[in-house]
mmCIF file of C-alpha atoms and ligand atoms in Angstrom:
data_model
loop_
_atom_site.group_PDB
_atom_site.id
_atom_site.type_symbol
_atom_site.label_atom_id
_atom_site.label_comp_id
_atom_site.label_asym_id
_atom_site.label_seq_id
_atom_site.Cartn_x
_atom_site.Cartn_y
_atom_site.Cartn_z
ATOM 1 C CA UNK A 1 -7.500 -34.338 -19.090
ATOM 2 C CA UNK A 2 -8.815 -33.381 -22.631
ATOM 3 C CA UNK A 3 -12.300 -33.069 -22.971
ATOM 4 C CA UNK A 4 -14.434 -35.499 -24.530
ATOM 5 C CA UNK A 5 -16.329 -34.329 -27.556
ATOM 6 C CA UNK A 6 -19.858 -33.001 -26.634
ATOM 7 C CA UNK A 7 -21.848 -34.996 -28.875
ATOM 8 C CA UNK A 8 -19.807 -38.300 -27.635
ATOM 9 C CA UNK A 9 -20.853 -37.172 -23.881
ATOM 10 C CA UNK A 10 -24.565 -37.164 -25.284
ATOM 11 C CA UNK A 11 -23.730 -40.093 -27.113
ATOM 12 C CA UNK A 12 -25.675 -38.657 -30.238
ATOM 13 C CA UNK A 13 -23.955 -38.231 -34.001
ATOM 14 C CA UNK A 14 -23.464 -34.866 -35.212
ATOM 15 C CA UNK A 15 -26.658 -35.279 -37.408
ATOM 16 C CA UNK A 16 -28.910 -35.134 -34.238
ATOM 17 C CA UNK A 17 -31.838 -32.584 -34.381
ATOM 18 C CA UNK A 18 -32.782 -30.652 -31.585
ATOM 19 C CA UNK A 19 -35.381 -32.818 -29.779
ATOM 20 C CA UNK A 20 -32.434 -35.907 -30.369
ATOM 21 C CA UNK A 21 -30.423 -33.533 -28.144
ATOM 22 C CA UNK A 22 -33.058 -32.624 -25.686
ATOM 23 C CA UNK A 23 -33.847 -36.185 -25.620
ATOM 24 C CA UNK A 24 -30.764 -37.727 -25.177
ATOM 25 C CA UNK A 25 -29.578 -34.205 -22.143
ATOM 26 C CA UNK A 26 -32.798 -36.057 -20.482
ATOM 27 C CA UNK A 27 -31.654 -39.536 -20.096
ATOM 28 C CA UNK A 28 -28.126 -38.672 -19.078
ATOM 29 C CA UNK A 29 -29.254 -35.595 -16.609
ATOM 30 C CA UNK A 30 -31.565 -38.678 -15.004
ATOM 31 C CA UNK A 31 -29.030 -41.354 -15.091
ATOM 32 C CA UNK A 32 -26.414 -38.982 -13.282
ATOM 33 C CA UNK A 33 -28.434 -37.228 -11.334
ATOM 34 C CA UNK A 34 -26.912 -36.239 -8.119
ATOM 35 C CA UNK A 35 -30.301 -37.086 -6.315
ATOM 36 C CA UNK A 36 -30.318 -40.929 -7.789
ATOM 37 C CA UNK A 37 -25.826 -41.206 -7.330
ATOM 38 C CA UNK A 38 -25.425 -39.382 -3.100
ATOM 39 C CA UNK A 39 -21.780 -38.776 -2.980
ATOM 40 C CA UNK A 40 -20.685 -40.574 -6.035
ATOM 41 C CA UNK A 41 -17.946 -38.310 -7.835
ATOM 42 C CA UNK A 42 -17.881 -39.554 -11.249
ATOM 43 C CA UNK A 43 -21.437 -39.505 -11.636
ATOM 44 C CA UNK A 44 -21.589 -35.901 -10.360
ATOM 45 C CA UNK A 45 -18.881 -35.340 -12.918
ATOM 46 C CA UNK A 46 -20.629 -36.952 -16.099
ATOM 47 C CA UNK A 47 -23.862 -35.203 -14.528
ATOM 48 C CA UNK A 48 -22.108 -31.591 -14.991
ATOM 49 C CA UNK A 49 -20.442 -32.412 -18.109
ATOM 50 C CA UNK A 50 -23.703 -33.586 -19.784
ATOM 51 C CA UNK A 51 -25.208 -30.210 -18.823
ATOM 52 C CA UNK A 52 -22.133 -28.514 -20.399
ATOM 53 C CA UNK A 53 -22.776 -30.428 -23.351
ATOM 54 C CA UNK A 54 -26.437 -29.399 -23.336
ATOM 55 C CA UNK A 55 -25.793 -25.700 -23.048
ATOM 56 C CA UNK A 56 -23.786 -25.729 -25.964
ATOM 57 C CA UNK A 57 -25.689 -28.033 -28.260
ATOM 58 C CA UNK A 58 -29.051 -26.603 -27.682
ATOM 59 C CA UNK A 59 -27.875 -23.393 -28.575
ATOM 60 C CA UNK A 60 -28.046 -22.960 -32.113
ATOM 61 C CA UNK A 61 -25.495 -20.234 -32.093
ATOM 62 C CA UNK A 62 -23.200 -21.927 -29.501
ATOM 63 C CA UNK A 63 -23.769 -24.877 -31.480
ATOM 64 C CA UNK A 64 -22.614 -23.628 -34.871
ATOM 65 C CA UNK A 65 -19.521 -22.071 -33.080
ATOM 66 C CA UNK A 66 -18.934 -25.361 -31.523
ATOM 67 C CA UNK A 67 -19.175 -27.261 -34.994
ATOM 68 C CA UNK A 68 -17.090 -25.394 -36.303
ATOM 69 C CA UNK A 69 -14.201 -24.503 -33.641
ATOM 70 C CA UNK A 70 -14.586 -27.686 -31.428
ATOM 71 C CA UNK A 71 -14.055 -26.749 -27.629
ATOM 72 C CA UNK A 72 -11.622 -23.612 -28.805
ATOM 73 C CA UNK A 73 -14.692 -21.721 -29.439
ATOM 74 C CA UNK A 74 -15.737 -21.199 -25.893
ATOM 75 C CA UNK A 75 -11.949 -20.653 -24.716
ATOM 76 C CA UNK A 76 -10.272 -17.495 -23.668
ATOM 77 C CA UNK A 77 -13.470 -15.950 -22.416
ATOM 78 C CA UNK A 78 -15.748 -17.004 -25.796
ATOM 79 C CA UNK A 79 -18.869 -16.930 -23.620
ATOM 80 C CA UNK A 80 -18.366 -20.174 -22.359
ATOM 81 C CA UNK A 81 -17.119 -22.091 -19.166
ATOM 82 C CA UNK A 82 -14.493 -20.347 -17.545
ATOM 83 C CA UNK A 83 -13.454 -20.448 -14.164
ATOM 84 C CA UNK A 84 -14.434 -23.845 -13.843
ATOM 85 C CA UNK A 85 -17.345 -24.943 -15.448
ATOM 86 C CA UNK A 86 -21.377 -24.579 -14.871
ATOM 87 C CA UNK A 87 -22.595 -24.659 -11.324
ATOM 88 C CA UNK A 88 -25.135 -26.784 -10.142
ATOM 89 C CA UNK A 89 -27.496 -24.267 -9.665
ATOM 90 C CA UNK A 90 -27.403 -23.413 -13.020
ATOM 91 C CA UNK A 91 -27.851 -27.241 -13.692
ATOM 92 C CA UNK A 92 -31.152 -26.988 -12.326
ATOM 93 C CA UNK A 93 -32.109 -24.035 -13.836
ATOM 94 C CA UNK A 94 -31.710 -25.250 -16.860
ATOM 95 C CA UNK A 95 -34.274 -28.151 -16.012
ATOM 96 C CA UNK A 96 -36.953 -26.443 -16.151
ATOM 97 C CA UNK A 97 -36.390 -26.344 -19.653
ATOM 98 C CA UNK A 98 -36.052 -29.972 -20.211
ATOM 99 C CA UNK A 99 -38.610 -31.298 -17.510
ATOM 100 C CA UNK A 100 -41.355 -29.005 -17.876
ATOM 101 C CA UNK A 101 -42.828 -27.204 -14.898
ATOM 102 C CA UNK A 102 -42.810 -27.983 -11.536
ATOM 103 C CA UNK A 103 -39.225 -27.980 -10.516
ATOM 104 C CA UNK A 104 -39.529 -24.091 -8.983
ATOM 105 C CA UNK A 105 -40.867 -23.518 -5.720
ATOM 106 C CA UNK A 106 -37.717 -25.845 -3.859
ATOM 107 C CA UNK A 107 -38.698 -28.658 -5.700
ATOM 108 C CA UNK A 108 -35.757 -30.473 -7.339
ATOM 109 C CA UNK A 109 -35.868 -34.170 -7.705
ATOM 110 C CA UNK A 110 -36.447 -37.511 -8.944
ATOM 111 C CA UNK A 111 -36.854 -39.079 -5.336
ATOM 112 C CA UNK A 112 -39.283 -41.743 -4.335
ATOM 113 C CA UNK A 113 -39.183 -43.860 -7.117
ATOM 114 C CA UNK A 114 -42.556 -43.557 -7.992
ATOM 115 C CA UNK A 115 -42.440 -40.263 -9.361
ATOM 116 C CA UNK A 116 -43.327 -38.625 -5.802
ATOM 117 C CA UNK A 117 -41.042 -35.371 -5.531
ATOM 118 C CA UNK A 118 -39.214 -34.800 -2.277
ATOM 119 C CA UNK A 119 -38.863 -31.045 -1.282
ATOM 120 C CA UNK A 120 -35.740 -30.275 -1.195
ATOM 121 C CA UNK A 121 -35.109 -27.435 1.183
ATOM 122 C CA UNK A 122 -33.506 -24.110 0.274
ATOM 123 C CA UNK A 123 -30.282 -22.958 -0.647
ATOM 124 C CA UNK A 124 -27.965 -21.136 2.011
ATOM 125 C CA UNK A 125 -25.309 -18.710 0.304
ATOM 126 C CA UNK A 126 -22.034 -17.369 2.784
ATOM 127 C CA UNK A 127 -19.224 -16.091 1.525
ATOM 128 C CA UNK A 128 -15.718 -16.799 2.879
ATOM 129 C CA UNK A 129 -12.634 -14.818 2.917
ATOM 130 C CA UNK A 130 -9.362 -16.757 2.541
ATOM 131 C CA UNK A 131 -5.785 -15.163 2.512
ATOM 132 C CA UNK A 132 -3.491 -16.095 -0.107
ATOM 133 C CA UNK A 133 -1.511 -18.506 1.984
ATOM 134 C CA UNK A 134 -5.088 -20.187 2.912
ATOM 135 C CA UNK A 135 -5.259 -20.283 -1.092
ATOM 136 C CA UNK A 136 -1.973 -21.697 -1.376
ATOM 137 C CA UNK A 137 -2.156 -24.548 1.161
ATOM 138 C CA UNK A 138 -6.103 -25.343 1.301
ATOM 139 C CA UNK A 139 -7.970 -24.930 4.727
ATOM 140 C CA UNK A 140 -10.800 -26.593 6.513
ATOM 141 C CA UNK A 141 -12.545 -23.823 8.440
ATOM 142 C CA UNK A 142 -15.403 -23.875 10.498
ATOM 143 C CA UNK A 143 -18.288 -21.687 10.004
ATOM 144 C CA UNK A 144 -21.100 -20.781 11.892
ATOM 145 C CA UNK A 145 -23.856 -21.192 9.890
ATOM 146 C CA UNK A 146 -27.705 -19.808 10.463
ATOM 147 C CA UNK A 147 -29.610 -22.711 9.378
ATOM 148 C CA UNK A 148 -33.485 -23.839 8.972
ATOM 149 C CA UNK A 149 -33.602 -27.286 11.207
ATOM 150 C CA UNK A 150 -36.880 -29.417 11.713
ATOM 151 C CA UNK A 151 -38.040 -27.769 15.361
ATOM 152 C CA UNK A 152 -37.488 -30.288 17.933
ATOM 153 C CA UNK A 153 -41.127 -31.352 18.587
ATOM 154 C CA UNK A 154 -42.158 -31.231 15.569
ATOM 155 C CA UNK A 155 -43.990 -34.076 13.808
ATOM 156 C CA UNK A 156 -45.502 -34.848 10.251
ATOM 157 C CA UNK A 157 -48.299 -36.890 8.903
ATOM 158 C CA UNK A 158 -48.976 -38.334 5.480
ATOM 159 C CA UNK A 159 -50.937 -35.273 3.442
ATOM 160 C CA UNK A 160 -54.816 -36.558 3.551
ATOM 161 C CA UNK A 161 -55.787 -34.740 0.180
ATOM 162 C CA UNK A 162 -53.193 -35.946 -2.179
ATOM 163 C CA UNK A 163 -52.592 -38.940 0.155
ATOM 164 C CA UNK A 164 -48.811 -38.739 0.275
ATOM 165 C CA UNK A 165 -48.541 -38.499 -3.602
ATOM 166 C CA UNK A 166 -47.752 -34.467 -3.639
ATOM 167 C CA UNK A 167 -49.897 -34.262 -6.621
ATOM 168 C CA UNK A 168 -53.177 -33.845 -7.366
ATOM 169 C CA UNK A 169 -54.674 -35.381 -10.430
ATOM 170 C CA UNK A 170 -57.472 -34.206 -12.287
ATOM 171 C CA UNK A 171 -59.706 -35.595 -15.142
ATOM 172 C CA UNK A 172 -61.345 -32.987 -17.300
ATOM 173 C CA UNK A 173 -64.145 -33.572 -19.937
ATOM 174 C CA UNK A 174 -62.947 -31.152 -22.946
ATOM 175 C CA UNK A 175 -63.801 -31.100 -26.474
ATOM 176 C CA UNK A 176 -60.809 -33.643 -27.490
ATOM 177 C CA UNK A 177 -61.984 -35.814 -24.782
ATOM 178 C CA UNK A 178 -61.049 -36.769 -21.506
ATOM 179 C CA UNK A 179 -57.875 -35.189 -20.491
ATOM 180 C CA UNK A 180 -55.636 -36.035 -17.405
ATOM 181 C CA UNK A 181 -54.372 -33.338 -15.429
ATOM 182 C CA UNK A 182 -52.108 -33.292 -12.757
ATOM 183 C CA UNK A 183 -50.709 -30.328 -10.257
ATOM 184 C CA UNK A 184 -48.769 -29.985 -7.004
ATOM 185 C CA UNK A 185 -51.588 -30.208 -3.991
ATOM 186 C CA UNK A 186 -51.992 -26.707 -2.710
ATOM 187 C CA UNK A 187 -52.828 -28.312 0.870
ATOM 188 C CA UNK A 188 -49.012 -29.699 1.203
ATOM 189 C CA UNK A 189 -46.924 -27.346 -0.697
ATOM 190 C CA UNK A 190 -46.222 -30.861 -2.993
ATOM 191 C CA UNK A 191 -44.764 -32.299 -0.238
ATOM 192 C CA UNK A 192 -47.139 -35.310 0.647
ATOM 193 C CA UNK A 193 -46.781 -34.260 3.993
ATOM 194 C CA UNK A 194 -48.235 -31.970 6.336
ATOM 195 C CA UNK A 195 -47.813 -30.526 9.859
ATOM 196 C CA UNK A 196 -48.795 -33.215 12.750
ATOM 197 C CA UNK A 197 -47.319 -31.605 16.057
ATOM 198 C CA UNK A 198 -45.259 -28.548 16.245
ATOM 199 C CA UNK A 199 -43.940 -26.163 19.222
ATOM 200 C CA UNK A 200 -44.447 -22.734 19.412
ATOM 201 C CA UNK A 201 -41.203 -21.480 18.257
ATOM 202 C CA UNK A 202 -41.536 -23.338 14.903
ATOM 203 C CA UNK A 203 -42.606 -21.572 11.387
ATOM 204 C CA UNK A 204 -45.357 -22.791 9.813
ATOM 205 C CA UNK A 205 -43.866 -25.522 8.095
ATOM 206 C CA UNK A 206 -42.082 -26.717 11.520
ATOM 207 C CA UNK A 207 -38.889 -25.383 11.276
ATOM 208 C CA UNK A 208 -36.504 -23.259 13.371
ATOM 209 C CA UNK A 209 -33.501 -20.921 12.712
ATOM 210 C CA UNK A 210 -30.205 -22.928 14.557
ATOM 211 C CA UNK A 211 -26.694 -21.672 14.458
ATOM 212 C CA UNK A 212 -24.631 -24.599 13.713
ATOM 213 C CA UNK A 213 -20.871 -24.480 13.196
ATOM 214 C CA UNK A 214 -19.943 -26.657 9.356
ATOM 215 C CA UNK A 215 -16.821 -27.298 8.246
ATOM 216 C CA UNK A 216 -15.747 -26.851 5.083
ATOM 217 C CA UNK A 217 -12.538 -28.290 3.682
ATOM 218 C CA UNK A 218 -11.280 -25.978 0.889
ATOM 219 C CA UNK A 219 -9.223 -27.544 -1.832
ATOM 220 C CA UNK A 220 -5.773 -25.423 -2.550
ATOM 221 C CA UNK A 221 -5.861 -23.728 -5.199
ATOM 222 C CA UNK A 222 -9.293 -21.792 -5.414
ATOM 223 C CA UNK A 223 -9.844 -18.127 -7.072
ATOM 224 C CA UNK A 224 -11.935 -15.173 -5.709
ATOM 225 C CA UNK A 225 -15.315 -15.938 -7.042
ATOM 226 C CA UNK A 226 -15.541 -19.553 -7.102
ATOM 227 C CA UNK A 227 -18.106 -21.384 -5.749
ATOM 228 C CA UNK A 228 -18.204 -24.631 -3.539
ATOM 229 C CA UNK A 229 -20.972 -26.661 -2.504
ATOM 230 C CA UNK A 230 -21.447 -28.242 0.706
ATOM 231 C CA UNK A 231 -24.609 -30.664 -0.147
ATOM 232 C CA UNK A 232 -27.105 -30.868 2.596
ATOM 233 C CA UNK A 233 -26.058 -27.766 4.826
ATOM 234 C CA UNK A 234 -28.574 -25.120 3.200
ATOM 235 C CA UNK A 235 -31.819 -25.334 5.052
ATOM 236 C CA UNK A 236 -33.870 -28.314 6.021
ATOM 237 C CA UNK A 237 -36.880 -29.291 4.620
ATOM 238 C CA UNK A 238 -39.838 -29.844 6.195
ATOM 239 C CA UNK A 239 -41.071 -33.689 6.804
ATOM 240 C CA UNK A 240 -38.766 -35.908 4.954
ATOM 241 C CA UNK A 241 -37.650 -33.604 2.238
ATOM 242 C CA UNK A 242 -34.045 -33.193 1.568
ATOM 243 C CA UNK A 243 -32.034 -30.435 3.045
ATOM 244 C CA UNK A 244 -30.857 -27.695 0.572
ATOM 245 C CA UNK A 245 -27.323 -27.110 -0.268
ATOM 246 C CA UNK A 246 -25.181 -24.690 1.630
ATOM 247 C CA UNK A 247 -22.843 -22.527 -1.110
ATOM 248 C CA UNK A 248 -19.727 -20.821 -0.658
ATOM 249 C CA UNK A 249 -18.474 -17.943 -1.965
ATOM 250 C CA UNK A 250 -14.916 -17.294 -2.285
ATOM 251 C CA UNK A 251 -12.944 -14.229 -2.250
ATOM 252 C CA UNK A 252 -9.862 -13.927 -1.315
ATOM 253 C CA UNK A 253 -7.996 -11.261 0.118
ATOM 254 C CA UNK A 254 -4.961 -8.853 -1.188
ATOM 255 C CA UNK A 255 -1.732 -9.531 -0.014
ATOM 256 C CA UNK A 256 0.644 -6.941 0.886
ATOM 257 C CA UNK A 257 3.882 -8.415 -0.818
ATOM 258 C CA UNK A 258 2.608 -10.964 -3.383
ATOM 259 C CA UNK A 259 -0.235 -10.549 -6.358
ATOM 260 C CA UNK A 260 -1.653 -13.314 -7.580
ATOM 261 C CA UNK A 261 -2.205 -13.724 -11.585
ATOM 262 C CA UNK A 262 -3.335 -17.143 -12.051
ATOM 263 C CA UNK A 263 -1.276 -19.469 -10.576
ATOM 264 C CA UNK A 264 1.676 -17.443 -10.980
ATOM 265 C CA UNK A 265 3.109 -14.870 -7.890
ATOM 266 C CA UNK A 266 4.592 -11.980 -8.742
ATOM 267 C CA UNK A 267 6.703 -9.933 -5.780
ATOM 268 C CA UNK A 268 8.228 -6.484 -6.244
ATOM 269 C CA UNK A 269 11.671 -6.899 -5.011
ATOM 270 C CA UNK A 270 13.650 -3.219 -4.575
ATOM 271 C CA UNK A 271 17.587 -3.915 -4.638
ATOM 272 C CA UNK A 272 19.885 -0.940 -3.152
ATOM 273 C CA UNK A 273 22.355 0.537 -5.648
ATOM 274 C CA UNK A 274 25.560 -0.584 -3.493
ATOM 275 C CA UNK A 275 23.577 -4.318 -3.368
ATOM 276 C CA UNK A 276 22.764 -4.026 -7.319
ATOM 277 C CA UNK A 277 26.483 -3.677 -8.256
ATOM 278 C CA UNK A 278 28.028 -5.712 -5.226
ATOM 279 C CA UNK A 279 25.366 -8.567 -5.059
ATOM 280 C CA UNK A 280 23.536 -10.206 -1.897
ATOM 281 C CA UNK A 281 21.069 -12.321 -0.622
ATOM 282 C CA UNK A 282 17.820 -10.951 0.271
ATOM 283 C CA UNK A 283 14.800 -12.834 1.942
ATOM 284 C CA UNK A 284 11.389 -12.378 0.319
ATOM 285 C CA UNK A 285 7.613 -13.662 1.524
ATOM 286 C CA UNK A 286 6.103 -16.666 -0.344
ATOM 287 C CA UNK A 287 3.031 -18.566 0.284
ATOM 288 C CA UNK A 288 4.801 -21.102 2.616
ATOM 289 C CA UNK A 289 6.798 -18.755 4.768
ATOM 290 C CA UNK A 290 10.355 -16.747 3.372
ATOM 291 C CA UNK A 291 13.075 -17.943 1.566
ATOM 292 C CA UNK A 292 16.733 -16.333 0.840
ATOM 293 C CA UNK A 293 17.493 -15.790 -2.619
ATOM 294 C CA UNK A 294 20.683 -14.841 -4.196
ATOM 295 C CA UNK A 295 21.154 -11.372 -5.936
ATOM 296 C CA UNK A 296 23.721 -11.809 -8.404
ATOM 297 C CA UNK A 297 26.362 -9.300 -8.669
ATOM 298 C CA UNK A 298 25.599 -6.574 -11.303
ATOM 299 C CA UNK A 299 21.744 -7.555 -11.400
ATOM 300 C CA UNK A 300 19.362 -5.086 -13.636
ATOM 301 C CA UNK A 301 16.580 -3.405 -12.975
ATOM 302 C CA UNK A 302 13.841 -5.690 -14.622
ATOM 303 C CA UNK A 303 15.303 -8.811 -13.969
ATOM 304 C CA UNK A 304 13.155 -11.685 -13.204
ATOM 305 C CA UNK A 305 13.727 -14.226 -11.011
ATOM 306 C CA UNK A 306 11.609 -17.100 -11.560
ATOM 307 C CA UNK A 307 11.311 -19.629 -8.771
ATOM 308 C CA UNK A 308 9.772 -22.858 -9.972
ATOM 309 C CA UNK A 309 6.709 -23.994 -7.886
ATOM 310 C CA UNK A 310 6.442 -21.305 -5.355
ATOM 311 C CA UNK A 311 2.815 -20.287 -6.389
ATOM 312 C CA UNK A 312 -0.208 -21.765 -5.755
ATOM 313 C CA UNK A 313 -0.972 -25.055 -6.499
ATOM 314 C CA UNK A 314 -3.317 -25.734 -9.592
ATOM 315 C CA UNK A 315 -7.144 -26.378 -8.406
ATOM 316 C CA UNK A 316 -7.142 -29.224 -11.060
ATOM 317 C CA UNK A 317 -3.972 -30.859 -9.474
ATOM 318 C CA UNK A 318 -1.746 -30.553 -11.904
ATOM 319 C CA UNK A 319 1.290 -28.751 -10.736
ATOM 320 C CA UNK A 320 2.001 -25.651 -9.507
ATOM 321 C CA UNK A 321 2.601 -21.602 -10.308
ATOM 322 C CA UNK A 322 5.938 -19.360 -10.097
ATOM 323 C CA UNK A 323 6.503 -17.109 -7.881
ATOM 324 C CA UNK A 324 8.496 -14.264 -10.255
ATOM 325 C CA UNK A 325 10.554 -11.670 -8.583
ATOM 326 C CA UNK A 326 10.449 -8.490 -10.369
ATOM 327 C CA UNK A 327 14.248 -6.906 -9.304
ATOM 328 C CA UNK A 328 14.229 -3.208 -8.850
ATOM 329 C CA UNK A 329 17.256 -1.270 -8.718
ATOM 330 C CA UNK A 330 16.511 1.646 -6.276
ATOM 331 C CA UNK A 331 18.273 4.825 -7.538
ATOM 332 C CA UNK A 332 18.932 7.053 -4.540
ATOM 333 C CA UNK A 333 17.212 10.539 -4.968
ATOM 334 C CA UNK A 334 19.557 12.200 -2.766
ATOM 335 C CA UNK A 335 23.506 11.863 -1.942
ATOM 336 C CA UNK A 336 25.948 13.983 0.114
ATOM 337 C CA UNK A 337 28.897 15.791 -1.164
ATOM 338 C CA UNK A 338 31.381 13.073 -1.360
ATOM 339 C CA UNK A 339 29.191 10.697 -2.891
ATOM 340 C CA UNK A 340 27.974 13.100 -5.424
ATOM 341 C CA UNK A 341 31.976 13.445 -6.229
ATOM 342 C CA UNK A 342 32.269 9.510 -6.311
ATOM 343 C CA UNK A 343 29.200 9.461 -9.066
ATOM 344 C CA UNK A 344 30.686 12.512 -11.180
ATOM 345 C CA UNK A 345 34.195 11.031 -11.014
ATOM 346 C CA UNK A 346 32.467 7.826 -12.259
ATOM 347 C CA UNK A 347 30.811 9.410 -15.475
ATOM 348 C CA UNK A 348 32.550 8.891 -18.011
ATOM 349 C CA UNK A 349 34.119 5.784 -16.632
ATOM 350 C CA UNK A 350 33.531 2.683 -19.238
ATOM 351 C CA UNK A 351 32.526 0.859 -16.274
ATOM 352 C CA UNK A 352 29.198 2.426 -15.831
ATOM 353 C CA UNK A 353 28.638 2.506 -19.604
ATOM 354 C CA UNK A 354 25.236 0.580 -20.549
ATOM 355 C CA UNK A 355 26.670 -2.591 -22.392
ATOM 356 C CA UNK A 356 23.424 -4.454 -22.474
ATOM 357 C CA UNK A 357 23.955 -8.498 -23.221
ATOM 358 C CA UNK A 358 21.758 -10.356 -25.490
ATOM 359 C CA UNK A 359 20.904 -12.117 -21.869
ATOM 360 C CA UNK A 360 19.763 -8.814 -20.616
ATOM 361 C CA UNK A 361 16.315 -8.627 -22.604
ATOM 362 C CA UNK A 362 14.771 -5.481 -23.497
ATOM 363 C CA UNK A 363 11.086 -5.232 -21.728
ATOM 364 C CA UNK A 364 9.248 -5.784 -24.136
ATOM 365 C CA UNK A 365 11.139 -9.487 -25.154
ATOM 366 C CA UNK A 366 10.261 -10.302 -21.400
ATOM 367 C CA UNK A 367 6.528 -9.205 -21.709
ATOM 368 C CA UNK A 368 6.931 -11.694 -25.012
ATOM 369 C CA UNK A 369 8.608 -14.376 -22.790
ATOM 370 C CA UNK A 370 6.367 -14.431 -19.979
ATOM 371 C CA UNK A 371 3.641 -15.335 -22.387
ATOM 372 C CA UNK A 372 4.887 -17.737 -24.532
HETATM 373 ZN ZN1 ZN B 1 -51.009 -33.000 -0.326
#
């Protein structure tokens, strides 16, 4: 899918000054907000992509790049969104930017309506390992996860100095008049809600460390250092904040047989002499179990065998990687007597005199293939 034009997802001409931007990041970032749209996709998607939009735009140098290159400017590692695009945590971190204060500290909302914040709990961060054939398939595994959960017991009453609100207003007589202040209540944290009833074996805010096993379907196709989120299995907050998020790390681990470059495979395949010249089948490892292919007779060293679709699948969906066997001719180091006298009889035999094709490609023309 091609991207839409950053100003178009701001819905702002190309005119717009910077506070037009900020502005119009603001209304979108609330309109799409994950908070406001639980589980809706395409909300979650216009939500990120506004905040891609942002990043650039209120950049002046990532804007003038932008201007001038369009979305090319922040491709092939330009400093921009690789690997899949801006997190949500660095979503939010960018809010405090556009929102003013008050979003640190675990707050991060637009709940209640009535401009009451909800505390949103904190962030858990595990990482998982996945094998290349995990990778290549997708898994749902279950995790044990070390959670914050409201203790059972535990009960919560409306905050009596800032009377549920979170926030404590303020009206100060200064020389340009009377000015309105307003700040988080230091009695509740900002939560509106403080401790009624809790058991012994409960923090101070009510809540107790539980292991709790989550599982966590993993789309095909992921790379070593991406990061999922798995909304509302971070911590819990206490009262009737929202739970945090819980965030997984993925890395992925080597292969013995197969490396991975993108979605592409590559595999190492070492041919004997007698098999090189005669031909033969040999049976190699891919991602979905082994498969026979056909060596043809008189193979070279070099050759690469491309089979269509045996990589991994494309995290966007659309398609899938090679796997490319690399053929190696394996040149023995040592022979006896009588096989050294087979190999000198054969030396000046036009048989084993290089006659390279125009279908047998020098390396370099490969290398130049490969990339095209
Ligand atoms: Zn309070």
């Amino acid at each position: 899918m091609a991207k839409r034009d950053y100003y178009e997802v701001l819905g702002i001409s190309k005119g717009a000054s910077a506070s037009e931007i900020k502005k119009a990041y603001r209304k979108k970032a609330i309109e799409f907000h994950p908070d406001k749209n639980p589980d809706d996709k395409e909300a979650e998607a216009k939500f990120k992509e506004a905040a891609e939009a942002y990043e650039v735009l209120s950049d002046a140098d990532k804007k003038a790049r932008y201007d001038q290159f369009g979305h090319q400017a922040f491709e092939n590692g330009g400093g921009g969104f690789g690997g899949g695009g801006m997190n949500m945590d660095d979503i939010f971190s960018q809010f405090g930017d556009i929102f003013g204060g008050g979003f640190g500290g675990g707050f991060s909302g637009f709940g209640g309506g009535g401009g009451q914040r909800r505390v949103k709990g904190s962030n858990l961060r595990i990482r998982v390992k996945l094998t290349l054939e995990e990778i290549a398939n997708g898994i749902e595994k279950k995790i044990k996860v070390k959670r914050k959960i409201q203790a059972p017991g535990t009960t919560y009453k409306t905050c009596s100095t800032c009377n549920g609100s979170g926030q404590v207003t303020r009206i100060a007589n200064t020389i340009l008049g009377r000015m309105q202040t307003s700040a988080p209540c230091n009695v509740c944290g900002g939560a509106g809600q403080t401790i009624d009833k809790k058991p012994n074996d409960a923090d101070s805010q009510g809540l107790k460390v539980a292991e709790e096993t989550v599982s966590i379907k993993i789309p095909a196709g992921v790379v070593d250092g991406m990061q999922l989120k798995v909304s509302g299995k971070g911590n819990e907050a206490p009262g009737n904040g929202v739970s945090g998020d819980l965030i997984v790390l993925i890395e992925e681990e080597a292969h013995d047989k197969l490396q991975r470059e993108g979605d592409n495979l590559h595999y190492d395949l070492y041919v004997s002499y007698p098999d090189a010249v005669l031909g033969t089948t040999k049976e190699i490892d891919t991602v979905t179990g082994k498969v026979r292919i056909k060596v043809e007779a008189g193979v070279q060293s070099g050759k690469i065998l491309r089979l269509r679709g045996k990589g991994i699948p494309s995290i966007n969906g659309y398609g899938k990687g090679d796997l490319l066997v690399h053929v190696n001719v394996w040149t023995p180091k040592t022979l006896n007597k009588q096989q050294k006298e087979f190999f000198e009889s054969m030396r000046n035999d036009e048989h084993f005199d290089p006659k390279p094709e125009s279908s047998d490609k020098s390396f370099f023309e490969k290398v130049k293939d490969m990339f095209s």
